[in-house]
mmCIF file of C-alpha atoms in Angstrom:
data_model
loop_
_atom_site.group_PDB
_atom_site.id
_atom_site.type_symbol
_atom_site.label_atom_id
_atom_site.label_comp_id
_atom_site.label_asym_id
_atom_site.label_seq_id
_atom_site.Cartn_x
_atom_site.Cartn_y
_atom_site.Cartn_z
ATOM 1 C CA LEU A 1 134.665 103.609 39.084
ATOM 2 C CA SER A 2 131.371 101.788 38.529
ATOM 3 C CA GLN A 3 132.745 100.262 35.324
ATOM 4 C CA ARG A 4 135.813 98.902 37.178
ATOM 5 C CA PRO A 5 134.443 96.989 40.183
ATOM 6 C CA SER A 6 137.880 95.849 41.325
ATOM 7 C CA THR A 7 138.751 99.485 42.060
ATOM 8 C CA ASP A 8 135.903 99.836 44.559
ATOM 9 C CA ALA A 9 136.590 96.379 45.943
ATOM 10 C CA ASN A 10 140.210 97.289 46.663
ATOM 11 C CA SER A 11 139.185 100.484 48.395
ATOM 12 C CA GLY A 12 136.978 98.509 50.778
ATOM 13 C CA GLU A 13 139.942 96.818 52.437
ATOM 14 C CA ASP A 14 140.746 99.944 54.448
ATOM 15 C CA ILE A 15 138.418 100.120 57.447
ATOM 16 C CA SER A 16 138.758 103.915 57.505
ATOM 17 C CA ILE A 17 136.580 104.195 54.407
ATOM 18 C CA SER A 18 133.794 101.829 55.429
ATOM 19 C CA LYS A 19 131.492 104.849 55.235
ATOM 20 C CA LEU A 20 132.231 105.007 51.515
ATOM 21 C CA ILE A 21 131.374 101.345 51.086
ATOM 22 C CA GLU A 22 128.154 101.402 53.093
ATOM 23 C CA THR A 23 126.692 104.767 52.084
ATOM 24 C CA ILE A 24 128.011 105.652 48.654
ATOM 25 C CA VAL A 25 128.593 102.488 46.643
ATOM 26 C CA LEU A 26 124.896 101.808 46.098
ATOM 27 C CA THR A 27 124.505 105.405 44.921
ATOM 28 C CA LEU A 28 127.454 104.951 42.567
ATOM 29 C CA PHE A 29 125.685 101.930 41.082
ATOM 30 C CA GLY A 30 122.271 103.580 40.867
ATOM 31 C CA PHE A 31 120.879 101.309 43.617
ATOM 32 C CA ALA A 32 120.914 98.482 41.027
ATOM 33 C CA GLN A 33 117.684 99.788 39.519
ATOM 34 C CA ASN A 34 118.397 98.551 36.006
ATOM 35 C CA ALA A 35 120.252 95.678 34.399
ATOM 36 C CA ARG A 36 123.500 97.576 33.737
ATOM 37 C CA GLU A 37 123.884 98.912 37.278
ATOM 38 C CA GLU A 38 122.946 95.603 38.890
ATOM 39 C CA TYR A 39 125.364 93.735 36.624
ATOM 40 C CA LEU A 40 128.233 96.051 37.573
ATOM 41 C CA LEU A 41 127.338 95.944 41.278
ATOM 42 C CA LEU A 42 127.342 92.147 41.295
ATOM 43 C CA LYS A 43 130.741 92.211 39.617
ATOM 44 C CA LEU A 44 131.897 94.388 42.506
ATOM 45 C CA PHE A 45 130.644 91.752 44.947
ATOM 46 C CA CYS A 46 132.572 89.094 43.055
ATOM 47 C CA ALA A 47 135.813 91.099 43.213
ATOM 48 C CA ALA A 48 135.252 91.947 46.894
ATOM 49 C CA ILE A 49 134.764 88.285 47.816
ATOM 50 C CA GLN A 50 138.160 87.426 46.331
ATOM 51 C CA ILE A 51 139.865 90.198 48.271
ATOM 52 C CA GLU A 52 138.113 89.377 51.564
ATOM 53 C CA LEU A 53 139.038 85.696 51.357
ATOM 54 C CA SER A 54 142.696 86.494 50.751
ATOM 55 C CA SER A 55 143.048 87.538 54.398
ATOM 56 C CA ILE A 56 141.451 84.509 56.112
ATOM 57 C CA SER A 57 142.864 81.053 56.772
ATOM 58 C CA THR A 58 139.859 78.937 57.849
ATOM 59 C CA LEU A 59 136.162 78.576 57.115
ATOM 60 C CA GLN A 60 135.350 79.288 60.752
ATOM 61 C CA GLU A 61 137.253 82.557 60.541
ATOM 62 C CA PHE A 62 134.994 83.598 57.675
ATOM 63 C CA LEU A 63 131.868 82.622 59.641
ATOM 64 C CA ARG A 64 132.977 84.627 62.680
ATOM 65 C CA GLY A 65 133.959 87.680 60.665
ATOM 66 C CA ASN A 66 131.870 90.482 59.226
ATOM 67 C CA PRO A 67 133.281 91.157 55.732
ATOM 68 C CA ILE A 68 132.532 94.470 54.087
ATOM 69 C CA PHE A 69 131.040 92.767 51.019
ATOM 70 C CA ILE A 70 128.410 91.185 53.284
ATOM 71 C CA LYS A 71 127.545 94.571 54.784
ATOM 72 C CA LEU A 72 127.091 95.898 51.278
ATOM 73 C CA ALA A 73 125.060 92.855 50.252
ATOM 74 C CA VAL A 74 122.734 93.479 53.207
ATOM 75 C CA HIS A 75 122.005 96.976 51.884
ATOM 76 C CA TYR A 76 121.594 95.631 48.346
ATOM 77 C CA ASN A 77 119.130 92.990 49.542
ATOM 78 C CA ARG A 78 116.787 95.681 50.821
ATOM 79 C CA GLY A 79 115.869 96.637 47.277
ATOM 80 C CA ALA A 80 112.294 96.517 45.985
ATOM 81 C CA LYS A 81 112.353 93.073 44.380
ATOM 82 C CA GLU A 82 114.282 91.555 47.266
ATOM 83 C CA ARG A 83 111.734 92.881 49.776
ATOM 84 C CA LYS A 84 108.862 91.656 47.614
ATOM 85 C CA TYR A 85 110.345 88.163 47.615
ATOM 86 C CA LEU A 86 110.648 88.188 51.408
ATOM 87 C CA ARG A 87 107.117 89.511 51.803
ATOM 88 C CA ASP A 88 105.616 86.882 49.502
ATOM 89 C CA LEU A 89 107.603 84.132 51.205
ATOM 90 C CA LEU A 90 107.237 85.054 54.850
ATOM 91 C CA GLN A 91 103.971 86.931 55.229
ATOM 92 C CA PRO A 92 101.696 83.843 55.394
ATOM 93 C CA LEU A 93 104.085 82.069 57.757
ATOM 94 C CA ILE A 94 104.517 84.992 60.115
ATOM 95 C CA ARG A 95 100.803 85.739 60.042
ATOM 96 C CA LYS A 96 100.141 82.209 61.248
ATOM 97 C CA VAL A 97 102.564 82.683 64.139
ATOM 98 C CA ILE A 98 101.328 86.065 65.337
ATOM 99 C CA ASP A 99 97.634 85.270 64.850
ATOM 100 C CA ASP A 100 97.895 82.280 67.214
ATOM 101 C CA THR A 101 97.262 84.000 70.542
ATOM 102 C CA GLU A 102 97.890 80.763 72.461
ATOM 103 C CA LEU A 103 101.282 80.055 70.895
ATOM 104 C CA ASP A 104 104.255 80.167 73.260
ATOM 105 C CA LEU A 105 107.565 78.592 72.210
ATOM 106 C CA GLU A 106 109.385 79.155 75.499
ATOM 107 C CA SER A 107 111.910 76.361 76.093
ATOM 108 C CA ASP A 108 113.279 77.310 79.512
ATOM 109 C CA PRO A 109 111.611 74.973 82.058
ATOM 110 C CA LEU A 110 111.937 77.492 84.897
ATOM 111 C CA VAL A 111 110.206 80.217 82.888
ATOM 112 C CA ILE A 112 107.462 77.755 81.915
ATOM 113 C CA TYR A 113 107.079 76.638 85.555
ATOM 114 C CA ARG A 114 106.719 80.189 86.874
ATOM 115 C CA THR A 115 104.323 81.116 84.086
ATOM 116 C CA LEU A 116 102.123 78.176 85.052
ATOM 117 C CA ILE A 117 102.173 79.333 88.692
ATOM 118 C CA ARG A 118 101.094 82.845 87.710
ATOM 119 C CA GLU A 119 98.319 81.453 85.524
ATOM 120 C CA GLU A 120 97.146 79.227 88.401
ATOM 121 C CA GLU A 121 97.080 82.125 90.846
ATOM 122 C CA SER A 122 95.263 84.327 88.359
ATOM 123 C CA ARG A 123 92.703 81.596 87.735
ATOM 124 C CA THR A 124 92.059 80.657 91.362
ATOM 125 C CA GLY A 125 92.687 83.955 93.080
ATOM 126 C CA GLU A 126 94.850 82.163 95.617
ATOM 127 C CA LYS A 127 98.578 81.812 96.134
ATOM 128 C CA SER A 128 99.962 78.609 94.619
ATOM 129 C CA ARG A 129 101.252 75.934 96.953
ATOM 130 C CA ARG A 130 104.149 75.247 94.604
ATOM 131 C CA ALA A 131 107.509 76.775 95.512
ATOM 132 C CA TYR A 132 108.447 79.692 93.235
ATOM 133 C CA ASP A 133 112.233 79.708 93.606
ATOM 134 C CA ILE A 134 113.509 76.314 92.443
ATOM 135 C CA THR A 135 116.162 75.059 89.999
ATOM 136 C CA ARG A 136 115.535 74.394 86.342
ATOM 137 C CA GLU A 137 116.048 70.676 86.933
ATOM 138 C CA ASP A 138 113.378 70.657 89.636
ATOM 139 C CA ALA A 139 111.082 72.668 87.365
ATOM 140 C CA LEU A 140 111.481 70.055 84.639
ATOM 141 C CA ASN A 141 110.474 67.341 87.147
ATOM 142 C CA ASP A 142 107.127 69.063 87.625
ATOM 143 C CA MET A 143 104.650 67.057 85.530
ATOM 144 C CA GLU A 144 102.691 70.039 84.166
ATOM 145 C CA THR A 145 105.900 71.885 83.319
ATOM 146 C CA ARG A 146 107.365 68.845 81.564
ATOM 147 C CA THR A 147 104.180 68.345 79.513
ATOM 148 C CA THR A 148 104.145 72.006 78.481
ATOM 149 C CA PHE A 149 107.872 71.954 77.709
ATOM 150 C CA ILE A 150 107.463 68.935 75.374
ATOM 151 C CA ARG A 151 104.485 70.557 73.650
ATOM 152 C CA HIS A 152 106.491 73.731 73.008
ATOM 153 C CA LEU A 153 109.344 71.768 71.416
ATOM 154 C CA ARG A 154 106.917 69.898 69.172
ATOM 155 C CA GLN A 155 105.276 73.144 68.084
ATOM 156 C CA LEU A 156 108.688 74.658 67.353
ATOM 157 C CA ARG A 157 109.647 71.678 65.216
ATOM 158 C CA VAL A 158 106.392 71.804 63.241
ATOM 159 C CA LEU A 159 106.715 75.533 62.561
ATOM 160 C CA ALA A 160 110.379 75.187 61.576
ATOM 161 C CA ASP A 161 109.365 72.495 59.096
ATOM 162 C CA GLU A 162 106.791 74.842 57.571
ATOM 163 C CA PHE A 163 109.272 77.690 57.221
ATOM 164 C CA ILE A 164 111.931 75.438 55.676
ATOM 165 C CA ALA A 165 109.472 73.894 53.229
ATOM 166 C CA ALA A 166 108.319 77.354 52.116
ATOM 167 C CA ILE A 167 111.915 78.574 51.711
ATOM 168 C CA GLN A 168 112.796 75.571 49.559
ATOM 169 C CA GLN A 169 109.685 75.885 47.408
ATOM 170 C CA SER A 170 110.346 79.588 46.767
ATOM 171 C CA LEU A 171 113.773 79.009 45.224
ATOM 172 C CA ASN A 172 112.726 79.952 41.698
ATOM 173 C CA GLN A 173 111.337 83.257 42.989
ATOM 174 C CA MET A 174 114.518 84.227 44.829
ATOM 175 C CA PRO A 175 116.111 87.289 43.173
ATOM 176 C CA TYR A 176 119.038 86.468 40.911
ATOM 177 C CA GLY A 177 121.481 88.744 42.742
ATOM 178 C CA MET A 178 121.408 86.813 46.012
ATOM 179 C CA ARG A 179 121.842 83.518 44.202
ATOM 180 C CA TYR A 180 124.776 84.866 42.190
ATOM 181 C CA ILE A 181 126.522 86.124 45.349
ATOM 182 C CA ALA A 182 126.041 82.652 46.869
ATOM 183 C CA ARG A 183 127.458 81.044 43.715
ATOM 184 C CA GLU A 184 130.544 83.225 43.706
ATOM 185 C CA LEU A 185 131.119 82.671 47.411
ATOM 186 C CA ARG A 186 130.880 78.909 46.880
ATOM 187 C CA ARG A 187 133.428 79.027 44.052
ATOM 188 C CA ALA A 188 135.799 81.284 45.965
ATOM 189 C CA LEU A 189 135.654 79.180 49.140
ATOM 190 C CA THR A 190 136.168 75.969 47.173
ATOM 191 C CA ALA A 191 139.239 77.457 45.480
ATOM 192 C CA LYS A 192 140.579 78.886 48.752
ATOM 193 C CA PHE A 193 140.048 75.680 50.758
ATOM 194 C CA PRO A 194 140.365 72.774 48.292
ATOM 195 C CA ASP A 195 140.835 70.246 51.124
ATOM 196 C CA GLU A 196 137.584 71.180 52.862
ATOM 197 C CA PRO A 197 134.627 68.821 52.209
ATOM 198 C CA GLU A 198 132.160 70.402 49.819
ATOM 199 C CA ALA A 199 129.390 69.902 52.372
ATOM 200 C CA GLN A 200 131.246 72.166 54.836
ATOM 201 C CA VAL A 201 131.649 74.865 52.203
ATOM 202 C CA MET A 202 127.951 74.668 51.342
ATOM 203 C CA LYS A 203 126.984 75.029 54.992
ATOM 204 C CA VAL A 204 128.818 78.351 55.006
ATOM 205 C CA VAL A 205 127.028 79.400 51.815
ATOM 206 C CA GLY A 206 123.642 78.270 53.136
ATOM 207 C CA HIS A 207 124.265 80.165 56.356
ATOM 208 C CA LEU A 208 125.006 83.326 54.366
ATOM 209 C CA VAL A 209 121.764 83.037 52.405
ATOM 210 C CA TYR A 210 119.622 82.342 55.450
ATOM 211 C CA TYR A 211 121.258 84.396 58.206
ATOM 212 C CA ARG A 212 122.107 87.530 56.209
ATOM 213 C CA TYR A 213 119.071 87.611 53.931
ATOM 214 C CA ILE A 214 116.053 85.717 55.293
ATOM 215 C CA ASN A 215 116.644 85.748 59.063
ATOM 216 C CA PRO A 216 116.385 89.556 59.560
ATOM 217 C CA ALA A 217 112.938 89.578 57.947
ATOM 218 C CA ILE A 218 111.752 86.855 60.345
ATOM 219 C CA VAL A 219 112.914 88.481 63.580
ATOM 220 C CA ALA A 220 111.848 92.006 62.501
ATOM 221 C CA PRO A 221 109.187 91.528 59.789
ATOM 222 C CA GLU A 222 107.796 95.036 60.166
ATOM 223 C CA SER A 223 111.164 96.491 59.122
ATOM 224 C CA PHE A 224 110.978 94.651 55.778
ATOM 225 C CA ASP A 225 107.313 95.412 54.991
ATOM 226 C CA VAL A 226 106.444 91.762 55.570
ATOM 227 C CA ILE A 227 103.662 92.793 57.935
ATOM 228 C CA GLU A 228 102.278 96.146 58.995
ATOM 229 C CA THR A 229 100.863 95.299 62.410
ATOM 230 C CA THR A 230 102.489 95.810 65.793
ATOM 231 C CA ILE A 231 104.208 92.734 67.215
ATOM 232 C CA SER A 232 103.895 91.929 70.926
ATOM 233 C CA PRO A 233 106.906 90.803 73.004
ATOM 234 C CA LEU A 234 105.590 87.218 73.090
ATOM 235 C CA GLN A 235 105.078 87.141 69.315
ATOM 236 C CA ARG A 236 108.567 88.502 68.732
ATOM 237 C CA LYS A 237 110.033 85.921 71.081
ATOM 238 C CA ASN A 238 108.208 83.152 69.174
ATOM 239 C CA LEU A 239 109.633 84.426 65.891
ATOM 240 C CA ALA A 240 113.098 84.601 67.463
ATOM 241 C CA GLU A 241 112.837 80.970 68.594
ATOM 242 C CA ILE A 242 111.892 79.886 65.063
ATOM 243 C CA ALA A 243 114.737 81.944 63.606
ATOM 244 C CA LYS A 244 117.182 80.382 66.079
ATOM 245 C CA MET A 245 116.110 76.910 64.987
ATOM 246 C CA LEU A 246 116.426 77.758 61.284
ATOM 247 C CA ASN A 247 119.884 79.223 61.882
ATOM 248 C CA GLN A 248 121.093 75.988 63.469
ATOM 249 C CA VAL A 249 119.688 74.044 60.520
ATOM 250 C CA SER A 250 121.291 76.351 57.946
ATOM 251 C CA VAL A 251 124.772 75.959 59.421
ATOM 252 C CA GLY A 252 124.289 72.300 60.356
ATOM 253 C CA LYS A 253 125.248 72.814 63.995
ATOM 254 C CA HIS A 254 123.708 71.088 67.008
ATOM 255 C CA PHE A 255 122.518 73.098 69.994
ATOM 256 C CA SER A 256 125.241 73.391 72.627
ATOM 257 C CA GLU A 257 125.112 73.791 76.400
ATOM 258 C CA ASP A 258 124.145 77.429 75.879
ATOM 259 C CA ASN A 259 120.781 76.147 74.652
ATOM 260 C CA MET A 260 120.721 72.903 76.602
ATOM 261 C CA PHE A 261 116.933 72.688 76.731
ATOM 262 C CA LEU A 262 116.782 72.746 72.934
ATOM 263 C CA GLN A 263 119.234 69.853 72.708
ATOM 264 C CA PRO A 264 116.374 67.304 72.465
ATOM 265 C CA LEU A 265 115.880 68.737 68.956
ATOM 266 C CA ASN A 266 119.463 68.019 67.850
ATOM 267 C CA ASN A 267 118.436 64.885 65.943
ATOM 268 C CA TYR A 268 115.907 67.009 64.079
ATOM 269 C CA VAL A 269 118.573 69.640 63.361
ATOM 270 C CA GLY A 270 120.939 67.026 61.932
ATOM 271 C CA TYR A 271 118.279 65.426 59.746
ATOM 272 C CA THR A 272 116.857 68.708 58.451
ATOM 273 C CA SER A 273 120.303 70.204 57.885
ATOM 274 C CA ALA A 274 121.000 67.503 55.292
ATOM 275 C CA LYS A 275 117.870 68.554 53.382
ATOM 276 C CA PHE A 276 118.807 72.220 53.674
ATOM 277 C CA LEU A 277 122.197 71.381 52.192
ATOM 278 C CA SER A 278 120.502 70.284 48.965
ATOM 279 C CA TYR A 279 118.666 73.604 48.900
ATOM 280 C CA SER A 280 121.966 75.487 49.315
ATOM 281 C CA PHE A 281 123.422 73.652 46.322
ATOM 282 C CA ALA A 282 120.347 74.567 44.264
ATOM 283 C CA VAL A 283 120.618 78.246 45.241
ATOM 284 C CA THR A 284 124.057 78.469 43.609
ATOM 285 C CA ASP A 285 122.914 76.873 40.348
ATOM 286 C CA VAL A 286 122.470 80.015 38.228
ATOM 287 C CA VAL A 287 123.765 81.297 34.889
ATOM 288 C CA ASP A 288 126.454 83.935 34.499
ATOM 289 C CA PRO A 289 125.309 87.562 34.885
ATOM 290 C CA GLU A 290 126.231 88.251 31.261
ATOM 291 C CA VAL A 291 123.572 85.721 30.254
ATOM 292 C CA HIS A 292 120.994 86.768 32.845
ATOM 293 C CA PHE A 293 121.212 90.515 32.180
ATOM 294 C CA GLN A 294 122.274 90.332 28.528
ATOM 295 C CA VAL A 295 125.020 92.800 29.443
ATOM 296 C CA ASP A 296 128.803 92.667 29.348
ATOM 297 C CA GLU A 297 131.768 94.982 29.901
ATOM 298 C CA PHE A 298 131.572 96.262 26.304
ATOM 299 C CA THR A 299 127.894 97.250 26.392
ATOM 300 C CA ASP A 300 128.656 100.876 27.292
ATOM 301 C CA LEU A 301 130.809 101.255 24.165
ATOM 302 C CA ALA A 302 127.765 100.645 21.978
ATOM 303 C CA THR A 303 125.332 102.729 24.030
ATOM 304 C CA LEU A 304 124.330 106.066 22.545
ATOM 305 C CA ASN A 305 122.851 107.468 25.764
ATOM 306 C CA LYS A 306 125.646 107.435 28.280
ATOM 307 C CA PRO A 307 124.643 106.533 31.865
ATOM 308 C CA SER A 308 124.528 109.258 34.518
ATOM 309 C CA ILE A 309 124.969 109.130 38.275
ATOM 310 C CA LEU A 310 123.152 111.397 40.741
ATOM 311 C CA MET A 311 125.179 112.066 43.885
ATOM 312 C CA SER A 312 124.933 114.659 46.630
ATOM 313 C CA ILE A 313 127.845 117.000 47.327
ATOM 314 C CA GLY A 314 128.432 115.212 50.625
ATOM 315 C CA GLU A 315 128.702 111.855 48.875
ATOM 316 C CA ILE A 316 131.117 113.288 46.317
ATOM 317 C CA GLN A 317 133.271 114.739 49.099
ATOM 318 C CA THR A 318 133.380 111.467 51.024
ATOM 319 C CA MET A 319 134.197 109.445 47.932
ATOM 320 C CA HIS A 320 136.882 111.865 46.743
ATOM 321 C CA GLN A 321 138.528 111.961 50.154
ATOM 322 C CA ALA A 322 138.568 108.160 50.384
ATOM 323 C CA ILE A 323 140.002 107.762 46.889
ATOM 324 C CA GLU A 324 142.722 110.341 47.487
ATOM 325 C CA ALA A 325 143.734 108.641 50.761
ATOM 326 C CA ASN A 326 143.961 105.211 49.106
ATOM 327 C CA ILE A 327 145.006 106.117 45.567
ATOM 328 C CA ASP A 328 148.238 104.109 45.548
ATOM 329 C CA TYR A 329 146.432 100.964 46.671
ATOM 330 C CA ILE A 330 143.324 101.368 44.517
ATOM 331 C CA ALA A 331 145.192 101.837 41.218
ATOM 332 C CA PRO A 332 148.924 101.246 41.671
ATOM 333 C CA PRO A 333 149.674 100.831 37.915
ATOM 334 C CA ILE A 334 148.268 104.246 36.957
ATOM 335 C CA PRO A 335 148.276 106.564 39.990
ATOM 336 C CA ASP A 336 149.247 109.701 38.056
ATOM 337 C CA GLN A 337 146.450 109.216 35.536
ATOM 338 C CA ILE A 338 143.796 109.006 38.237
ATOM 339 C CA LYS A 339 145.341 111.783 40.324
ATOM 340 C CA GLN A 340 145.141 114.111 37.341
ATOM 341 C CA ARG A 341 141.466 113.230 36.962
ATOM 342 C CA PHE A 342 140.567 113.837 40.611
ATOM 343 C CA GLY A 343 143.052 116.433 41.798
ATOM 344 C CA SER A 344 143.597 117.021 45.504
ATOM 345 C CA TYR A 345 140.728 116.974 47.982
ATOM 346 C CA ASP A 346 141.400 120.576 49.052
ATOM 347 C CA ALA A 347 141.358 121.740 45.431
ATOM 348 C CA VAL A 348 138.049 120.027 44.770
ATOM 349 C CA MET A 349 136.564 121.515 47.938
ATOM 350 C CA GLY A 350 137.693 124.933 46.759
ATOM 351 C CA ILE A 351 135.949 124.445 43.415
ATOM 352 C CA ILE A 352 132.736 123.335 45.147
ATOM 353 C CA GLU A 353 132.829 126.309 47.543
ATOM 354 C CA ARG A 354 133.385 128.825 44.696
ATOM 355 C CA ARG A 355 130.483 127.285 42.773
ATOM 356 C CA ARG A 356 128.241 127.608 45.813
ATOM 357 C CA LYS A 357 129.151 131.294 46.208
ATOM 358 C CA ARG A 358 128.395 131.962 42.521
ATOM 359 C CA GLU A 359 125.024 130.257 42.880
ATOM 360 C CA ASP A 360 124.265 132.287 46.019
ATOM 361 C CA ARG A 361 125.142 135.562 44.252
ATOM 362 C CA SER A 362 123.032 134.564 41.271
ATOM 363 C CA ASN A 363 120.067 133.772 43.518
ATOM 364 C CA ASP A 364 120.460 137.108 45.347
ATOM 365 C CA ALA A 365 120.502 138.953 42.016
ATOM 366 C CA MET A 366 117.345 137.187 40.869
ATOM 367 C CA GLN A 367 115.581 138.113 44.109
ATOM 368 C CA ILE A 368 116.537 141.804 43.657
ATOM 369 C CA ASP A 369 115.313 141.803 40.033
ATOM 370 C CA ASN A 370 112.035 140.189 41.107
ATOM 371 C CA ALA A 371 111.615 142.787 43.861
ATOM 372 C CA ASN A 372 112.254 145.688 41.391
ATOM 373 C CA THR A 373 109.845 144.203 38.884
ATOM 374 C CA GLY A 374 107.214 143.949 41.594
ATOM 375 C CA ASP A 375 107.671 147.655 42.428
#
């Protein structure tokens, strides 16, 4: 199975076996811990992309969806070298954000207005003369609120610039696997939608790289070993505001009415998105995996030490059940050949159960012998 990625890719089309895809595939490919396994896993991604795209009709449909190959890529991108890249890239940036105790990137004028009232009352010990329950438009007309609001937007823009500059400068350190997935997605989308402008295709690719790979480590850095300290609600909100800005830049989309108070930054989003587009092109500029890993589909034929796979009984059961249920779709040209190899699920379960009973009897016998020897 690991040597024929298209087999696993085909099996992923059935939603009933998503457990197989998300929990077993990485085990089947040895968690991509060496060149051979990573090469084969990336080939699986390539085959899965082709299959996923066969069922969509627009770029927007792909953006709105949640393809199985992306779910798998998310798990893959939590490997050791991928996490190290994110830590090296983001740790200094996030440290700067969370170490600034005065930083507040709130962009809602009403929230800013009420915060200023609370600070005034705390400072003076007296109730503020300003009305508490007003509209956002009235809050924005308050001079202090407007000044604070503008300062927050400027700080957000400066920090977004720093994050984007660091992301662009770290391109050569980005793990090959993520760049290869981006390259294959670009090629597949271009072939699927030949009439779409290349810039639109690259916005989808850039969004994949940022939103699925980098964004999670910004909004939850402690989950990716980027930092080890506890993050306060205000610090997390600041990181979320930065991540929101970077997401708009990556997809090249202006803020809508849902984020109307961030709309003053739309000119910045448009300008920066053009620069991010160049970065997205550069991400996909990588060599073939055969060149990068010095591996190809015939490598196993010349290998003296055959590869082994360590799987739990539960994983074997899940995989076997999924294969049996989808055998005609996974390998329609040779169903009998594969059926003979796997047998029925019930038969395999019977073999596993008999083996367990033999092991239990053997262990009981050893315990009795040890007890007699002790006597």
